[in-house]
Amino acid sequence: MSGNTITTIDQSATSAAGISVSATPATAPAAAGARRTPLALSRAARELDLKRGEFDLAVQLGCVRTTPDEGGGGRRVSRTEIDRVRSEPGYPEALRDRVEAVGTREGAALMEVTTARFTRLARLGLVVPVKFYLNRYRAIVWLYLAEELRQFAADTDNARLLSGRTPEGLRDQLDEGLDLRPRNWRGRHMGFLLRQTEDPWERAAVVASLLDPVQVAEIVRDPYERAHLNRCRPERASHGAPDSPAAHTASRIMTADDADEISWLRADLGQLLAEARDLRPAPRPAPRASQSKVPRPGPAVGPPNRPATEGPERPRRLLGWLRRKNP
């Protein structure tokens, strides 16, 4: 018989003797810890059977609640929230219906109108986009919530807008070039970002992110406060390489350009900034330690036998040269 002996345990014998055997005693605590660990957004989207775009909309609309990561790694979703969403009636179809986003053609089909009429309704601000992207031709593609479009079409008060001629007052606005789609998207996007935080500095940074930097500098004159707002600014979605035409187009959409909107945002920024200052000042560099004063050197003491009226001693080289010149 070899020196390596394999010992087997008879489960029935141990049960009869009243001895419980656990194959992996650490699995239960490990599983409990995994249940308590919040999930990254990509993992949470998979857990809820949603595409990433659908999940992002679910978060924006408040269908899925997120929490800030204590380690500073963005936002996460708790296991409790995953279980809550899964337990809702009609999951997952009902959740997917709430976050379904459609473009102009699909939206027009849902409302049973032409694409031209749908575009006019969107430019007038009667239907509000929920997101946008730039296609390969750098054209702006606006997306709308299908559920909101169905509700708009079902409202009898909107029947006159879905057929027949557009009312004269609205036609005049369209002829003047009115297009409220970017402004309405900014308002909706700002509301989503403000719901994500209660910190006054972060809320002020949300409003500042929609203003031109020149506008922000006029309101926030302290450079340390401006720097702090820049650090708290929400991260913008990337649209192409930096400084590319697509990035410039996206930046233009994300920046307020209407006089009324700018005035409103400036007033909001001033109010939020006052609240932030009352809570805590913006971080500033630590004051430099005061340098110890170096005592000034006293007057040079000449040789003890030199008269007090004698002038300073000339350099030896100069004296030697003078002696050579005047023997």
XYZ file of C-alpha atoms in Angstrom:
327
model
C 0.000 0.000 0.000
C 1.382 3.431 -0.948
C 2.104 6.202 1.528
C -0.643 8.443 0.099
C -3.870 7.583 1.877
C -7.223 9.004 0.785
C -9.787 9.244 3.530
C -13.486 9.373 2.643
C -16.291 10.522 4.931
C -19.523 8.628 5.069
C -22.254 11.295 5.031
C -24.847 8.926 6.444
C -22.585 7.999 9.360
C -21.861 11.600 10.235
C -25.562 12.460 10.076
C -26.391 9.586 12.394
C -23.717 10.713 14.838
C -25.142 14.249 14.847
C -22.134 15.778 13.123
C -22.796 18.335 10.359
C -20.205 18.607 7.625
C -19.953 21.751 5.474
C -17.994 21.344 2.272
C -17.285 25.061 1.863
C -18.008 26.908 5.101
C -16.886 30.271 3.611
C -19.327 30.257 0.687
C -22.290 31.575 2.671
C -20.517 34.722 3.958
C -18.978 35.276 0.530
C -22.387 35.041 -1.143
C -23.859 37.419 1.407
C -21.051 39.885 0.744
C -21.621 39.643 -2.994
C -25.308 40.378 -2.452
C -24.420 43.543 -0.548
C -21.897 44.814 -3.117
C -23.429 47.435 -5.462
C -23.186 46.705 -9.162
C -21.492 48.716 -11.877
C -23.890 50.243 -14.390
C -22.924 47.845 -17.185
C -23.496 44.848 -14.904
C -26.802 46.280 -13.665
C -27.988 46.678 -17.266
C -27.285 43.004 -17.920
C -29.020 41.993 -14.688
C -32.162 43.877 -15.824
C -32.026 42.511 -19.407
C -31.670 46.012 -20.853
C -29.416 47.389 -23.535
C -27.041 50.041 -22.255
C -28.952 52.844 -23.989
C -32.227 51.597 -22.507
C -30.633 51.346 -19.077
C -29.270 54.914 -19.261
C -32.751 56.178 -20.092
C -34.209 54.151 -17.237
C -31.811 55.890 -14.863
C -32.590 59.332 -16.297
C -36.327 58.778 -15.985
C -36.044 57.539 -12.410
C -37.089 53.988 -13.239
C -33.806 52.702 -11.777
C -32.203 54.472 -8.830
C -28.426 54.735 -8.576
C -26.115 55.655 -5.719
C -22.671 57.285 -5.772
C -19.736 54.936 -5.444
C -17.964 55.474 -2.126
C -14.648 54.846 -3.859
C -15.226 57.636 -6.354
C -15.792 55.328 -9.318
C -19.012 56.849 -10.619
C -22.492 55.623 -9.778
C -23.651 52.103 -8.989
C -26.871 50.149 -8.458
C -27.629 48.212 -5.300
C -28.879 44.623 -5.331
C -31.962 45.782 -3.461
C -32.799 48.144 -6.334
C -32.321 45.351 -8.872
C -34.735 43.165 -6.916
C -37.252 46.027 -6.650
C -37.288 46.638 -10.395
C -37.616 42.940 -11.151
C -40.593 42.623 -8.818
C -42.605 45.347 -10.597
C -45.695 44.174 -12.524
C -45.056 43.398 -16.178
C -41.277 43.245 -15.869
C -39.360 43.329 -18.181
C -41.748 44.289 -21.015
C -43.304 47.163 -19.060
C -39.875 48.589 -18.278
C -38.759 48.344 -21.898
C -41.924 50.142 -23.008
C -41.183 53.020 -20.642
C -37.668 53.528 -22.009
C -38.394 52.940 -25.701
C -36.958 55.835 -27.714
C -37.826 56.445 -31.374
C -36.721 58.808 -34.090
C -38.753 61.130 -36.277
C -39.999 58.479 -38.709
C -41.049 56.005 -36.029
C -42.545 58.796 -33.932
C -44.621 60.041 -36.842
C -45.895 56.523 -37.423
C -46.890 56.167 -33.768
C -48.845 59.442 -33.893
C -50.202 58.681 -37.382
C -48.936 61.948 -38.863
C -46.436 62.816 -41.568
C -42.775 63.259 -40.711
C -43.038 66.933 -41.711
C -45.867 67.533 -39.244
C -44.025 65.624 -36.534
C -40.945 67.793 -37.077
C -43.055 70.939 -36.795
C -44.531 69.712 -33.513
C -41.035 69.021 -32.190
C -39.695 72.426 -33.281
C -42.619 74.078 -31.506
C -41.724 72.231 -28.319
C -44.950 70.238 -28.198
C -43.022 66.963 -28.109
C -39.703 66.974 -26.240
C -36.646 64.932 -27.235
C -35.081 62.739 -24.599
C -31.671 62.248 -26.250
C -29.768 62.894 -29.458
C -26.849 61.590 -31.444
C -24.940 62.549 -34.580
C -25.089 60.185 -37.543
C -22.225 59.514 -39.915
C -23.122 62.650 -41.879
C -22.860 64.695 -38.644
C -26.592 65.386 -38.806
C -28.449 65.663 -35.486
C -30.844 62.790 -34.843
C -33.367 63.494 -32.076
C -35.005 60.653 -30.145
C -38.327 60.794 -28.284
C -40.004 58.576 -25.731
C -42.559 56.404 -27.500
C -44.770 56.388 -24.403
C -44.980 60.215 -24.398
C -45.845 60.291 -28.096
C -48.683 57.827 -27.585
C -50.023 59.938 -24.732
C -49.840 63.103 -26.846
C -51.721 61.470 -29.718
C -54.380 60.050 -27.371
C -55.133 63.453 -25.808
C -58.235 64.904 -27.495
C -56.990 68.446 -26.859
C -54.194 67.812 -29.361
C -56.452 66.583 -32.161
C -56.372 69.948 -33.994
C -52.570 69.776 -34.076
C -52.503 66.317 -35.646
C -54.601 67.104 -38.701
C -55.509 70.090 -40.811
C -53.548 73.322 -41.061
C -51.194 74.401 -38.330
C -52.671 77.366 -36.420
C -51.531 80.713 -37.803
C -49.641 81.857 -34.703
C -47.624 78.653 -34.643
C -46.938 78.906 -38.387
C -45.502 82.383 -37.896
C -43.099 81.097 -35.252
C -41.945 78.306 -37.524
C -41.428 80.760 -40.385
C -39.189 82.822 -38.093
C -36.969 79.780 -37.554
C -38.168 78.666 -34.121
C -36.639 75.375 -33.013
C -37.044 74.491 -29.358
C -35.617 70.991 -29.596
C -32.113 71.855 -28.286
C -33.461 74.066 -25.494
C -36.040 71.494 -24.401
C -33.432 68.756 -24.403
C -31.111 70.904 -22.250
C -33.898 71.543 -19.763
C -34.711 67.873 -19.546
C -31.068 66.892 -19.247
C -30.434 69.461 -16.519
C -33.375 68.125 -14.519
C -31.921 64.632 -14.694
C -28.503 65.806 -13.508
C -29.945 67.851 -10.654
C -31.871 64.828 -9.412
C -28.599 62.924 -9.101
C -27.135 65.125 -6.355
C -28.026 67.244 -3.334
C -24.633 68.917 -2.980
C -24.958 72.675 -3.698
C -21.568 72.921 -5.396
C -22.382 70.003 -7.695
C -25.821 71.454 -8.436
C -24.241 74.796 -9.291
C -21.781 72.972 -11.557
C -24.691 71.329 -13.408
C -26.167 74.745 -14.252
C -22.738 76.163 -15.122
C -22.135 73.282 -17.551
C -24.949 74.590 -19.765
C -23.546 78.120 -19.939
C -20.726 79.516 -22.027
C -17.512 79.894 -19.970
C -17.653 83.658 -20.516
C -21.092 83.750 -18.890
C -19.823 81.697 -15.964
C -16.802 83.972 -15.472
C -19.078 87.016 -15.258
C -21.031 85.445 -12.388
C -18.267 83.499 -10.630
C -15.426 85.992 -10.386
C -13.376 84.047 -7.862
C -10.917 81.837 -9.810
C -10.852 79.224 -7.034
C -14.640 78.918 -7.142
C -14.554 78.552 -10.931
C -11.901 75.858 -10.637
C -14.009 74.003 -8.073
C -17.079 74.193 -10.322
C -15.037 72.785 -13.197
C -14.005 69.836 -11.029
C -17.641 69.215 -10.087
C -18.973 69.502 -13.652
C -20.858 66.422 -14.863
C -19.068 64.446 -17.499
C -20.385 65.086 -20.992
C -21.035 62.278 -23.403
C -18.393 62.176 -26.124
C -19.477 62.841 -29.694
C -16.445 62.267 -31.874
C -12.825 63.178 -31.266
C -12.088 66.391 -29.358
C -12.138 69.508 -31.588
C -13.769 67.528 -34.397
C -16.776 69.005 -36.266
C -19.044 66.479 -34.549
C -17.740 67.483 -31.107
C -18.307 71.169 -31.901
C -21.862 70.446 -33.040
C -22.611 68.512 -29.855
C -21.067 71.258 -27.716
C -23.292 73.815 -29.416
C -26.378 71.763 -28.553
C -25.252 71.432 -24.923
C -24.684 75.184 -24.475
C -27.553 77.638 -23.970
C -27.871 80.177 -26.780
C -31.313 81.719 -26.240
C -31.404 85.046 -24.371
C -34.266 84.001 -22.093
C -32.663 80.657 -21.326
C -29.291 82.269 -20.574
C -30.923 84.793 -18.227
C -32.768 82.021 -16.415
C -29.636 79.877 -16.043
C -27.568 82.836 -14.811
C -30.143 83.555 -12.105
C -30.200 79.881 -11.066
C -26.403 79.742 -10.972
C -26.219 82.823 -8.759
C -28.742 81.359 -6.309
C -27.079 77.945 -6.152
C -23.681 79.567 -5.754
C -24.913 81.554 -2.735
C -26.228 78.336 -1.175
C -22.927 76.573 -1.835
C -20.923 79.376 -0.222
C -23.125 79.263 2.869
C -22.534 75.525 3.181
C -18.755 75.594 2.720
C -16.257 77.731 0.825
C -14.528 76.500 -2.278
C -11.168 74.801 -1.621
C -8.178 77.100 -1.715
C -4.428 76.475 -1.563
C -3.015 76.240 1.938
C -1.216 79.440 2.980
C 2.536 79.231 2.775
C 4.400 78.923 6.024
C 5.798 82.314 7.081
C 9.500 82.407 6.472
C 11.625 83.225 9.516
C 13.225 86.619 9.203
C 16.940 86.467 8.549
C 18.767 89.047 10.706
C 20.494 91.698 8.668
C 24.276 91.653 8.938
C 25.710 94.395 11.140
C 28.257 96.959 9.952
C 31.607 95.553 8.991
C 34.198 96.004 11.722
C 37.514 97.256 10.422
C 40.992 96.436 11.742
C 41.441 97.576 15.344
C 44.343 99.973 14.538
C 42.623 101.662 11.557
C 41.456 105.263 12.210
C 37.682 105.822 12.143
C 38.004 108.416 9.363
C 39.905 106.135 7.032
C 37.978 105.211 3.894
C 37.410 101.709 2.693
C 40.441 99.760 1.690
C 40.954 99.685 -2.062
C 41.630 96.447 -3.831
C 45.266 95.441 -3.834
C 45.363 95.036 -7.620
C 44.285 98.619 -8.132
C 46.900 99.958 -5.673
C 49.658 97.984 -7.330
C 48.670 99.300 -10.751
C 48.687 102.910 -9.457
C 52.117 102.436 -7.924
C 53.469 101.209 -11.233
C 52.001 104.248 -12.995
C 53.373 106.735 -10.427
C 56.717 105.488 -9.181
